[in-house]
Short mmCIF file of C-alpha atoms and ligand atoms in Angstrom, two decimals:
data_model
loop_
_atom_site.label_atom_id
_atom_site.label_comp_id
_atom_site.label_asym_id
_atom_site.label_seq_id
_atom_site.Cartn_x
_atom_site.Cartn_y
_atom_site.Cartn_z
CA UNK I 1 112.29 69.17 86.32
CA UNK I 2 112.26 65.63 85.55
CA UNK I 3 115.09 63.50 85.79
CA UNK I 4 116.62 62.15 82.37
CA UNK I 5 115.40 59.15 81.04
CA UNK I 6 117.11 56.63 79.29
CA UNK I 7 115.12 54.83 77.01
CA UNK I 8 117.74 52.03 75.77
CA UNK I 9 115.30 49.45 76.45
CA UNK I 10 112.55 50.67 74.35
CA UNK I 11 114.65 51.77 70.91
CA UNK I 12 117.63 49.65 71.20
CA UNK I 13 118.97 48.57 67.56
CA UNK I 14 122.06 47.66 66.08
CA UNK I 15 125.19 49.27 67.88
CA UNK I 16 124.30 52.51 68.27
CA UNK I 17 123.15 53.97 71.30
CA UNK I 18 119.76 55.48 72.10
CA UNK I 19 119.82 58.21 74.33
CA UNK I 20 117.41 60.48 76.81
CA UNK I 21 114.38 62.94 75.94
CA UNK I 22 112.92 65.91 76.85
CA UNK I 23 111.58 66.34 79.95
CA UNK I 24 108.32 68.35 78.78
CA UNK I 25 106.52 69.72 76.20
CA UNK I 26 107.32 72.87 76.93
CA UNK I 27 110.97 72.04 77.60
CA UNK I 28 111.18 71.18 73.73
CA UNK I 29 109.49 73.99 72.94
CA UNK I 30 111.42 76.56 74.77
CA UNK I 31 114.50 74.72 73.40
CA UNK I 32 113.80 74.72 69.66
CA UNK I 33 112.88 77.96 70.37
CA UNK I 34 116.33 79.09 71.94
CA UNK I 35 117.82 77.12 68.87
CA UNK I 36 116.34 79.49 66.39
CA UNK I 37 116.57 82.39 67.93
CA UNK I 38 119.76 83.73 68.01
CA UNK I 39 122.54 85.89 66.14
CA UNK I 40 120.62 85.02 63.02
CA UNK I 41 117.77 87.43 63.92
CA UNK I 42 119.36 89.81 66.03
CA UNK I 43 123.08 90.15 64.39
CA UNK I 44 121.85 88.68 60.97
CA UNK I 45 118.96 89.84 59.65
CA UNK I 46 119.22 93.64 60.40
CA UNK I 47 122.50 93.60 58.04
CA UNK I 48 120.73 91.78 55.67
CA UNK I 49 117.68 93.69 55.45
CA UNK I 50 119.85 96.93 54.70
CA UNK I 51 122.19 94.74 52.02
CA UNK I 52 119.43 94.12 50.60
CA UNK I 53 117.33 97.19 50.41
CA UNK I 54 114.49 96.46 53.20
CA UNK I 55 110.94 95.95 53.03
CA UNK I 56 111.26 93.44 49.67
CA UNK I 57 114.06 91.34 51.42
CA UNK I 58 111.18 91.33 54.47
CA UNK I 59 108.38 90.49 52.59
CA UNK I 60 109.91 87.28 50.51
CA UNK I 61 111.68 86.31 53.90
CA UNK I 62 107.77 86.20 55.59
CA UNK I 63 106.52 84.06 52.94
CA UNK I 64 109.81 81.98 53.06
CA UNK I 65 109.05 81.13 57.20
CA UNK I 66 105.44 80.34 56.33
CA UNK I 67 105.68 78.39 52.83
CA UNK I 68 108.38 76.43 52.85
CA UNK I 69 110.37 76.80 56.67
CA UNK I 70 107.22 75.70 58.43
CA UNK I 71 106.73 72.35 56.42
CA UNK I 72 110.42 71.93 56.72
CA UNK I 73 110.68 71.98 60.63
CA UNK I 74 107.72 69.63 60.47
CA UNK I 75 109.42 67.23 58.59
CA UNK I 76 112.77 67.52 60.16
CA UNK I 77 111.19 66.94 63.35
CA UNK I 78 109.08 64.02 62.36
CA UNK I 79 111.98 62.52 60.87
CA UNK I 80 114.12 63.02 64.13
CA UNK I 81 111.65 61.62 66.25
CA UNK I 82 111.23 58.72 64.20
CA UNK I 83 114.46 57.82 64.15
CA UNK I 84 115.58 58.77 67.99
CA UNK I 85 119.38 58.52 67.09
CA UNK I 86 121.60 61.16 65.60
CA UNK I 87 120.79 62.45 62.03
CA UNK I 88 122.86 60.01 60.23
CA UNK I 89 121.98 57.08 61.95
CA UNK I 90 118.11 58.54 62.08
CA UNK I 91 117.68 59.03 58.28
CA UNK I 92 119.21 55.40 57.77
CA UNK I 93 116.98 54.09 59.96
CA UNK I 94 113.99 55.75 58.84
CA UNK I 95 114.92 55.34 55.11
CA UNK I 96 115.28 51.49 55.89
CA UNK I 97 112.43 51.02 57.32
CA UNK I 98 110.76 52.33 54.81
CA UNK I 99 112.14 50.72 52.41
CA UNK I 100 114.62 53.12 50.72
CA UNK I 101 118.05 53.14 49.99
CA UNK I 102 120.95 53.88 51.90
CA UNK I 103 121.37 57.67 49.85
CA UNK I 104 119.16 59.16 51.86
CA UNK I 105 121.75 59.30 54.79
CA UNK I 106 123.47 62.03 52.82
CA UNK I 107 120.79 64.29 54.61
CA UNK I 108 121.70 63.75 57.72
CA UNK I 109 125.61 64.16 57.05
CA UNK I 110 124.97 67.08 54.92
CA UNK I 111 123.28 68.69 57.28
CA UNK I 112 125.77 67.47 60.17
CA UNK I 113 128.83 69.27 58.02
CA UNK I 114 126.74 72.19 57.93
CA UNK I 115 126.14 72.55 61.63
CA UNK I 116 129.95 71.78 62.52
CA UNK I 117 130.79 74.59 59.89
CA UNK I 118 128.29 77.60 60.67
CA UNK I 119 129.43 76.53 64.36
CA UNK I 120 132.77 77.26 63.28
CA UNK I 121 131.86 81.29 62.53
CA UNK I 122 129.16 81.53 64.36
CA UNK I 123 131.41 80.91 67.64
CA UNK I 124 133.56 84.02 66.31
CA UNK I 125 130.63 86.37 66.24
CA UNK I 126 129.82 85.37 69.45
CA UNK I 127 133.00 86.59 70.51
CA UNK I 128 132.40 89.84 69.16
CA UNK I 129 129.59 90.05 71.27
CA UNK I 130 131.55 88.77 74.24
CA UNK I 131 134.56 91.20 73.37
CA UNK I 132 131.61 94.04 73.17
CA UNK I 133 129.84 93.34 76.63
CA UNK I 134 133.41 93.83 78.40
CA UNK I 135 133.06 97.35 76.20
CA UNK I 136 130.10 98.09 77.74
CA UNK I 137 131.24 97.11 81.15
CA UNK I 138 134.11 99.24 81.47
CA UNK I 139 132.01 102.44 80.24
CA UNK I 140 133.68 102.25 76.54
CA UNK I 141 130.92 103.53 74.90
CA UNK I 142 130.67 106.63 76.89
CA UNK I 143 130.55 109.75 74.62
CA UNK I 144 131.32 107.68 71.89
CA UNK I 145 130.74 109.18 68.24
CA UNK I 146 130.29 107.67 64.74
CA UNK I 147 134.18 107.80 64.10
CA UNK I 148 135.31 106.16 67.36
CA UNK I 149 132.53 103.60 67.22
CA UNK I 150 133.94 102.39 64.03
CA UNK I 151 137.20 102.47 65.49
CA UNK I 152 136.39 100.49 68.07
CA UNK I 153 134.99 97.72 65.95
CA UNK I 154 138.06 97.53 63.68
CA UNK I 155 140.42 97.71 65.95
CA UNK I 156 138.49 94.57 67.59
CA UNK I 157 138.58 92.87 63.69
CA UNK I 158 142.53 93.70 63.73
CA UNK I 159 143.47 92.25 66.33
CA UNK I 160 143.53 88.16 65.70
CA UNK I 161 144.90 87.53 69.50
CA UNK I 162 141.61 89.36 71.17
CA UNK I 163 139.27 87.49 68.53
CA UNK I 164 140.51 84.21 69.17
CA UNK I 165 140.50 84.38 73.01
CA UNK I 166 136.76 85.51 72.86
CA UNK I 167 135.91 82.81 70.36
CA UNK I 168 137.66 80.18 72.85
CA UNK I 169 135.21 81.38 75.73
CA UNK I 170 132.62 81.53 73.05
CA UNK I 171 133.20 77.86 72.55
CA UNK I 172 134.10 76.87 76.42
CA UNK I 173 130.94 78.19 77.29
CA UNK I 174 128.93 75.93 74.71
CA UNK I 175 131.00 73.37 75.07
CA UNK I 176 130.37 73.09 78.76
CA UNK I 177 126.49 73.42 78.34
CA UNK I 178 126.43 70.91 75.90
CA UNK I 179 128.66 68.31 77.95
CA UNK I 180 125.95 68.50 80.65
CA UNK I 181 123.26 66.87 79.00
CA UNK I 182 120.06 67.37 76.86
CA UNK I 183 117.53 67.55 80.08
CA UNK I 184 119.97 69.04 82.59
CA UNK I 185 122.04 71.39 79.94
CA UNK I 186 120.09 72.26 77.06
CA UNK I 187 116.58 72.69 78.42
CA UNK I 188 117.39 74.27 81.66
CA UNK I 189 119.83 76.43 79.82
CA UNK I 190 117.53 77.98 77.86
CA UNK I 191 114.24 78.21 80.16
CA UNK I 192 116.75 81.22 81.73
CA UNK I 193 117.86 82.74 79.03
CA UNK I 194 114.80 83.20 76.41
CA UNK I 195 112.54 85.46 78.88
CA UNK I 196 115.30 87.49 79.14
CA UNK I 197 115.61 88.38 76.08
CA UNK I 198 111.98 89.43 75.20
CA UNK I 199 112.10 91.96 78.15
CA UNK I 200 115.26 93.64 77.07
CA UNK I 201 114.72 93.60 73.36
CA UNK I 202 111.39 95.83 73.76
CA UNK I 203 113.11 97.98 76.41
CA UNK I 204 115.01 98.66 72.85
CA UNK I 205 111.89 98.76 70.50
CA UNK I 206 110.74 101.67 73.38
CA UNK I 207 113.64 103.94 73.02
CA UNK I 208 113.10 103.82 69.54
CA UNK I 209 110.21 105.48 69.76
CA UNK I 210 111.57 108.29 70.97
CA UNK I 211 113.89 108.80 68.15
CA UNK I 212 112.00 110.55 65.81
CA UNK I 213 112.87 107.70 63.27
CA UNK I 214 110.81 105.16 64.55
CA UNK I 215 108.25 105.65 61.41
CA UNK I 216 110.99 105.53 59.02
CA UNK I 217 112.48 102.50 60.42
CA UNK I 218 108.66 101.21 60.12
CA UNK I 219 108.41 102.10 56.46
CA UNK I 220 111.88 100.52 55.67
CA UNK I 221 111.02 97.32 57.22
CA UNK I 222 107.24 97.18 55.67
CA UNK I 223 106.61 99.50 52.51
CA UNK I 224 108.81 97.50 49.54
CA UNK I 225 110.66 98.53 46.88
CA UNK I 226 110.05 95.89 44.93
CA UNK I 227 112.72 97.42 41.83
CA UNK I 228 115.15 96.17 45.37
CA UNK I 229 114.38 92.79 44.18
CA UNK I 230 116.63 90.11 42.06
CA UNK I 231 117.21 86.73 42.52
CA UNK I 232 120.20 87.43 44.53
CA UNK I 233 117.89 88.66 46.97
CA UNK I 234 114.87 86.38 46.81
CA UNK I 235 118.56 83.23 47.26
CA UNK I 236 119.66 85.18 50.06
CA UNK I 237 116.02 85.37 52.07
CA UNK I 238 115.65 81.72 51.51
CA UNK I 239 119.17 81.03 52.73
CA UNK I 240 118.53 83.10 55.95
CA UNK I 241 115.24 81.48 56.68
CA UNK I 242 116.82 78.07 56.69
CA UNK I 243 119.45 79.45 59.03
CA UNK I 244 117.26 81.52 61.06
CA UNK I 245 115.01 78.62 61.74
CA UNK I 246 117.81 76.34 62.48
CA UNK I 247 117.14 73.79 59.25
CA UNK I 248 118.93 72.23 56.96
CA UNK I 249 121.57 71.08 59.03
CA UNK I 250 120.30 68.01 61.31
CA UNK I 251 119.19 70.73 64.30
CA UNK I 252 116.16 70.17 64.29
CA UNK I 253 116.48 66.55 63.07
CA UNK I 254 118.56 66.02 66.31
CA UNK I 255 116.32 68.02 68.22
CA UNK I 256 113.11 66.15 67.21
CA UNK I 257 115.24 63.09 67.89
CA UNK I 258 114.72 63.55 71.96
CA UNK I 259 110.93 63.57 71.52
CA UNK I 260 108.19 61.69 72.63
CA UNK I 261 105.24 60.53 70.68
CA UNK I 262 103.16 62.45 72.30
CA UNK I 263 104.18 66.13 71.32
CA UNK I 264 101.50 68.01 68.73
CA UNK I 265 104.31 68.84 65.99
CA UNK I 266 102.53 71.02 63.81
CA UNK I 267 101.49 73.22 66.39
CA UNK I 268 104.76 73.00 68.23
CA UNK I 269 106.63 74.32 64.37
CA UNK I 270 103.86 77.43 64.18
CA UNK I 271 104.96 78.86 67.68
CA UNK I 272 109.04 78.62 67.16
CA UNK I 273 108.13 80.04 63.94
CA UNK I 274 106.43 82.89 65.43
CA UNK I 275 108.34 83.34 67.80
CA UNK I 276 111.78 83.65 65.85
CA UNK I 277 110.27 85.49 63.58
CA UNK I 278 108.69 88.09 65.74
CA UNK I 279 111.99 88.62 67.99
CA UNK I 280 113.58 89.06 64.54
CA UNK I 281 110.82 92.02 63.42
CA UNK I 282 111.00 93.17 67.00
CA UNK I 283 115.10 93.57 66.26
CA UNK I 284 114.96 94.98 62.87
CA UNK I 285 112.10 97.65 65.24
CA UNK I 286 114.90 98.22 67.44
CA UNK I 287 118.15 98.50 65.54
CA UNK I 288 116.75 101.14 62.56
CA UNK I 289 115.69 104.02 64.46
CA UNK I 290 118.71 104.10 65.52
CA UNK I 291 120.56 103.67 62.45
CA UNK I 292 118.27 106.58 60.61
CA UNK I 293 118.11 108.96 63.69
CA UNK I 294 122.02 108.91 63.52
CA UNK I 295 122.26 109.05 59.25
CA UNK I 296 123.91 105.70 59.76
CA UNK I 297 124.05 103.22 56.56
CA UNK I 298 121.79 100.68 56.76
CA UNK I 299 124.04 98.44 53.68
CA UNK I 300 127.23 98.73 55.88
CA UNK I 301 127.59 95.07 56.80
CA UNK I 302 128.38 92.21 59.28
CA UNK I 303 129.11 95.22 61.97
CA UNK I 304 125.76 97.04 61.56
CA UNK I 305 124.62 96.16 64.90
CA UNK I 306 128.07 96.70 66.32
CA UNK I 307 128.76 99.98 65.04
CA UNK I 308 125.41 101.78 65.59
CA UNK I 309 124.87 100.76 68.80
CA UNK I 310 127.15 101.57 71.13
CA UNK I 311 126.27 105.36 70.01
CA UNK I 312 123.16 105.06 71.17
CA UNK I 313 124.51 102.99 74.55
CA UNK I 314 126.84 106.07 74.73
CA UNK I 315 124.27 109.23 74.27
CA UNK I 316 121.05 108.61 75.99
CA UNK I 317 120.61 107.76 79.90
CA UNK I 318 121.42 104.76 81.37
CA UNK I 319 123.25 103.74 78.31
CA UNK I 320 125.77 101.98 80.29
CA UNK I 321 123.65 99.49 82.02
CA UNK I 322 121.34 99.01 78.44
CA UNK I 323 124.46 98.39 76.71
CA UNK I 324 125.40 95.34 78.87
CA UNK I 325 122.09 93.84 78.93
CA UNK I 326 122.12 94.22 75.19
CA UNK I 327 125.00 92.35 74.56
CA UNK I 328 124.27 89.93 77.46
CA UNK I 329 121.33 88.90 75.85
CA UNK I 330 122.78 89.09 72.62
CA UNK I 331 125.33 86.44 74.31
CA UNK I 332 122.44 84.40 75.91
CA UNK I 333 120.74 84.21 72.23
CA UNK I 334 123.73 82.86 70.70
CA UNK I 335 124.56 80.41 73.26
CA UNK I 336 121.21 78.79 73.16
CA UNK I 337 121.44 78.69 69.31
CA UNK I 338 125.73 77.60 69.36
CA UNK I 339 124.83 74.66 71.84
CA UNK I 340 121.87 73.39 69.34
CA UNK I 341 124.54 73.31 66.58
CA UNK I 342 127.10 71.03 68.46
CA UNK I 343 124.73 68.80 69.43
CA UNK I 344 124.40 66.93 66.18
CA UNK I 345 128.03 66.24 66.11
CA UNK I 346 128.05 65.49 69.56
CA UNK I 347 125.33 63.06 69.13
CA UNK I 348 127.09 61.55 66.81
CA UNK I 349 130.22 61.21 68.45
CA UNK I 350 128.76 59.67 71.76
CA UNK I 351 126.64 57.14 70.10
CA UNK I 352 128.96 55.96 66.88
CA UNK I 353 132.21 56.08 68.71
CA UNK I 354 133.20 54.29 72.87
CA UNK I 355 133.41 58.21 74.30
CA UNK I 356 130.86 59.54 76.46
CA UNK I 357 128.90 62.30 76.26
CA UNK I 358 131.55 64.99 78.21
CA UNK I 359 134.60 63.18 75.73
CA UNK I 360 132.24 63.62 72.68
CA UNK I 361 131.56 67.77 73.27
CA UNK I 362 135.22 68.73 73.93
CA UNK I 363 136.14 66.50 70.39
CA UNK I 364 133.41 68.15 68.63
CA UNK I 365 134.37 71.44 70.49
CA UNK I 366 138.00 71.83 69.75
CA UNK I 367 137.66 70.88 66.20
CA UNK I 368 135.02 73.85 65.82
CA UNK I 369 137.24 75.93 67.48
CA UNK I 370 139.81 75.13 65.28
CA UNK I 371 138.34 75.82 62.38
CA UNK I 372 136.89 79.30 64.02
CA UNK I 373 140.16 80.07 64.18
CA UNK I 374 140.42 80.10 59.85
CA UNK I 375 137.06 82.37 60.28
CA UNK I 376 138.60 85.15 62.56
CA UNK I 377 142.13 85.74 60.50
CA UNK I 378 139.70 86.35 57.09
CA UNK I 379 138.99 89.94 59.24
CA UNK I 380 143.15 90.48 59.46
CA UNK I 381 145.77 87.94 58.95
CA UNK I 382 144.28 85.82 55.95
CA UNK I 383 142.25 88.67 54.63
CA UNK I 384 143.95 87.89 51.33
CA UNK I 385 143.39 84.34 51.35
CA UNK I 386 140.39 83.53 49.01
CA UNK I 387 139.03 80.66 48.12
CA UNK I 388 136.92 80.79 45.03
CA UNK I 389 137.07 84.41 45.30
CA UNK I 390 135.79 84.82 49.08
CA UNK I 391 137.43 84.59 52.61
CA UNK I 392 137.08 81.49 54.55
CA UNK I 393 134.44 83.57 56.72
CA UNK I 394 132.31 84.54 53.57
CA UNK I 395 132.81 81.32 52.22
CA UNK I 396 132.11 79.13 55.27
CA UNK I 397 128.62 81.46 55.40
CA UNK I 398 128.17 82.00 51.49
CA UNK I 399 128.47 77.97 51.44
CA UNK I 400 126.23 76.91 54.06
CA UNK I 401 123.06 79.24 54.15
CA UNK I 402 122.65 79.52 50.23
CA UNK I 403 123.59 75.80 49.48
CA UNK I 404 124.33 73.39 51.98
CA UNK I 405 121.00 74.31 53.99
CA UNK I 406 118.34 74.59 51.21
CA UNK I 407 119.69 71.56 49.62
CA UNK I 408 119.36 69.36 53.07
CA UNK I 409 115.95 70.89 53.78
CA UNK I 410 114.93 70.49 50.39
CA UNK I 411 116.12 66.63 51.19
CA UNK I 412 113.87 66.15 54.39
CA UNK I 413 110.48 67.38 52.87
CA UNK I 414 110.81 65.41 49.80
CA UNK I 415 111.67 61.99 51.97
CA UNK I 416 108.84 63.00 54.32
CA UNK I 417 106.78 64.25 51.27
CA UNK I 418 106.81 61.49 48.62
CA UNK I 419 108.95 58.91 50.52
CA UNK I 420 107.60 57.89 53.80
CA UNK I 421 104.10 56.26 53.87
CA UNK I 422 101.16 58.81 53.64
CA UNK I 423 98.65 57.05 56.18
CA UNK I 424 101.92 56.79 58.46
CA UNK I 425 102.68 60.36 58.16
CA UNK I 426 98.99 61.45 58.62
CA UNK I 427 99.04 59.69 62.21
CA UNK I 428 102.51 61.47 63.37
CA UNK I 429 100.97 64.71 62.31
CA UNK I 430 97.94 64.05 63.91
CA UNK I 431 95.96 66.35 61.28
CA UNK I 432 92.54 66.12 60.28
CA UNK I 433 91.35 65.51 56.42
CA UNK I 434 91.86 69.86 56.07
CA UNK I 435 94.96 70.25 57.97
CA UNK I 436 96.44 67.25 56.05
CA UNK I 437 95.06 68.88 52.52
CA UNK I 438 96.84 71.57 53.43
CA UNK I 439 100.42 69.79 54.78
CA UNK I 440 100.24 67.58 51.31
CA UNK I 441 100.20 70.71 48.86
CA UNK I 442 102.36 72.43 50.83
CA UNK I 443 105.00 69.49 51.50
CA UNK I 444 104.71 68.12 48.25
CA UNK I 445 104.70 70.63 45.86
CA UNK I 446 105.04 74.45 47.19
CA UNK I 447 107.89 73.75 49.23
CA UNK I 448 110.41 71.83 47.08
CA UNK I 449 109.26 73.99 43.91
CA UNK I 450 109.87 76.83 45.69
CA UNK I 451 113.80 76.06 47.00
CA UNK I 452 114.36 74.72 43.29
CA UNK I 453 112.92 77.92 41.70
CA UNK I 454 115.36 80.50 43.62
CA UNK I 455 118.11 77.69 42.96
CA UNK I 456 117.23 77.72 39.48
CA UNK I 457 116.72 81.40 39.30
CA UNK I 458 120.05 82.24 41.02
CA UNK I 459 122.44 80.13 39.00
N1 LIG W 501 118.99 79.80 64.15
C1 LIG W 501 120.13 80.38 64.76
C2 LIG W 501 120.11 81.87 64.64
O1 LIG W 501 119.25 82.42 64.03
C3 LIG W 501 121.41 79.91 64.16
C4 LIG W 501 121.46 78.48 64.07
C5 LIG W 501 121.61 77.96 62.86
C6 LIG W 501 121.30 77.68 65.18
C7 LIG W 501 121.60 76.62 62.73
C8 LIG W 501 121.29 76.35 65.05
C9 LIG W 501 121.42 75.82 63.81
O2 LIG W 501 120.99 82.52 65.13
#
């Protein structure tokens, strides 16, 4: 792998510092990748699917990815790489040199307060699937049935001093990749852990098969109910496309940030698109069998994957050794999508303020963690404290993936859209007079009418 490079001669402006770059194409690629995919497809979207009835969430969250999440990682990325700074500093930069006013920066903060807050939960869940591999290590889900499952997954909810010390390894551990670096860390990081996680995910898919419920788990996914959907639906598949593809919240604007010129972006977008989405199909293929061969409900919630699981782990053979590859990779997933979201801040940090880059993860880190810790007591503890009617875990969620995120994306495409120069933006995206037909309608029109029509619709 090639060594970082610091590129403070070439970019050097004003006070803030310019840091290093991928190290490949690939490297970015298998990064952005690891970014998106992660408890979003494999934790989130399975619950979300049942809340919302199945096929009809599916359907509208497809044409989500490929309308208006594809453009939006485009743009993002374009405006990252641009800018090569962290997203605040970036969309100033770009915005002046364009010619544009300073309001544009709200972007990039909005989007950084969004990534410091979903880190904030997201680290808990990780924990639960830290807390759940130790389960599966020490044979817990041996003979397990539906009663004791459940049991075993509140009892992990009730208990604020087990949550917390899982969410502080959940956040050690990202910390710590994060501290080493975007070459070093991030992008060997991940190059381990992605492959992984294909394999074992359609080890899954293939004892599904043998359930007996594999076609109804087929049919649920694919054949929609379309009476299923409302606009609460159609807010809440836009919501988890944003989060699911890691936009909306300076990500992928920090992300694109550590790129060279010479990266083909549109093509780079379509294959972390595919990819997260097919790992999250390939999950939904994996986690309903199970759930109908057992007459488990699909609508139950945040613990779907927690509670139906471990009775499959516990009844077939070689459950125990599935069981903590499952929730290894589950762990591996999350880690390469919990370091993406303290990078922002931490870019930030390191080149706005005199610390370095180790000084500039732990601040970011502990002040997650902190905040995690508000997240975890909404399960016991604080499960009474509500804040316009919601828990600080439901509202830390509820706040970022149906507002904070569309509204940032929204942002980014319009800037890149109506606000940058075309000719300019033509050249980055390296499209020819079709492709670039096709970017303009898309950018311009589909994908900002489409976030303010299920904004509109849902208020
Ligand atoms: N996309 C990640 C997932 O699906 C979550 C994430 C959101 C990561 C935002 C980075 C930024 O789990």
């Amino acid at each position: 792998m090639a060594a970082i490079e610091t590129a403070s001669g070439a970019h050097a402006m004003g006070a803030v510092k310019v840091h290093d770059h991928w190290s490949s194409r690939i490297g970015f690629i298998i990064a952005a990748v690891g970014s998106a995919v992660g408890l979003g497809n494999i934790w989130k979207f399975p619950y979300m699917v049942g809340q919302s009835g199945g096929a009809a969430f599916v359907l509208v969250y497809l044409g989500c990815i490929a309308l208006i999440g594809l453009p939006i990682i485009i743009a993002e990325w374009l405006i990252g790489r641009r800018g090569q700074k962290n997203p605040i500093n970036t969309m100033a930069e770009v915005a002046r040199a364009n010619g544009r006013g300073r309001g544009w920066v709200l972007i990039g903060a909005g989007g950084t307060l969004a990534a410091f807050l979903i880190l904030s939960f997201y680290s808990v869940i990780g924990g639960w699937a830290l807390a759940y591999l130790a389960e599966a290590g020490a044979g817990s889900f041996t003979g397990i049935d539906k009663d004791s499952a459940a049991t075993l997954f509140s009892g992990l909810l009730a208990n604020p001093g087990r949550l917390l010390a899982w969410h502080s390894v959940f956040m050690l551990l990202t910390v710590g990749v994060v501290a080493m670096g975007v070459s070093t860390g991030l992008e060997r990081a991940t190059k381990l852990m992605m492959p992984a996680l294909g394999v074992i995910l359609l080890v899954m898919v293939g004892y599904g098969t043998t359930t007996g419920s594999f076609g109804a788990a087929v049919d649920y996914l694919f054949t929609p109910d379309w009476s299923k959907l409302d606009s609460g639906v159609v807010l809440a598949a836009l919501g988890h496309a944003f989060f699911t593809l890691s936009l909306g919240m300076g990500v992928m604007i920090a992300y694109g940030s550590y790129l060279r010129q010479d990266i083909d972006l549109v093509r780079a977008a379509a294959t972390v698109a595919v990819a997260d989405t097919t790992i999250a199909l390939t999950a939904g293929l994996a986690i309903f069998p199970i759930v109908f061969a057992n007459g488990l409900d699909p609508s139950s919630g945040p613990g779907l994957v927690f509670v139906t699981l471990p009775l499959t782990f516990g009844k077939i053979a070689g459950g125990l050794v599935l069981g903590v590859l499952f929730f290894a990779l589950l762990i591996f997933a999350a880690l390469t999508s919990s370091i993406s979201l303290l990078e922002p801040v931490v870019e930030l940090l390191e080149e706005r303020t005199p610390m370095g880059r180790i000084a500039s993860s732990v601040v970011a880190g502990l002040a997650t963690w902190a905040l995690g810790i508000g997240a975890l007591l909404s399960f016991n503890a604080w499960s009474d404290v509500l804040i316009f009617g919601q828990n600080i875990f439901d509202l830390l969620d509820k706040l970022t993936s149906k507002f904070m995120l569309p509204a940032c994306g929204l942002g980014a495409i319009v800037f890149v859209a109506w606000f940058l120069d075309r000719e300019s933006v033509r050249k980055d995206l390296d499209l020819g007079p079709v492709g670039f037909g096709i970017w303009n309608v898309l950018a311009r029109y589909v994908a900002p009418a489409g976030v303010i029509a299920v904004f509109w619709g849902s208020l």
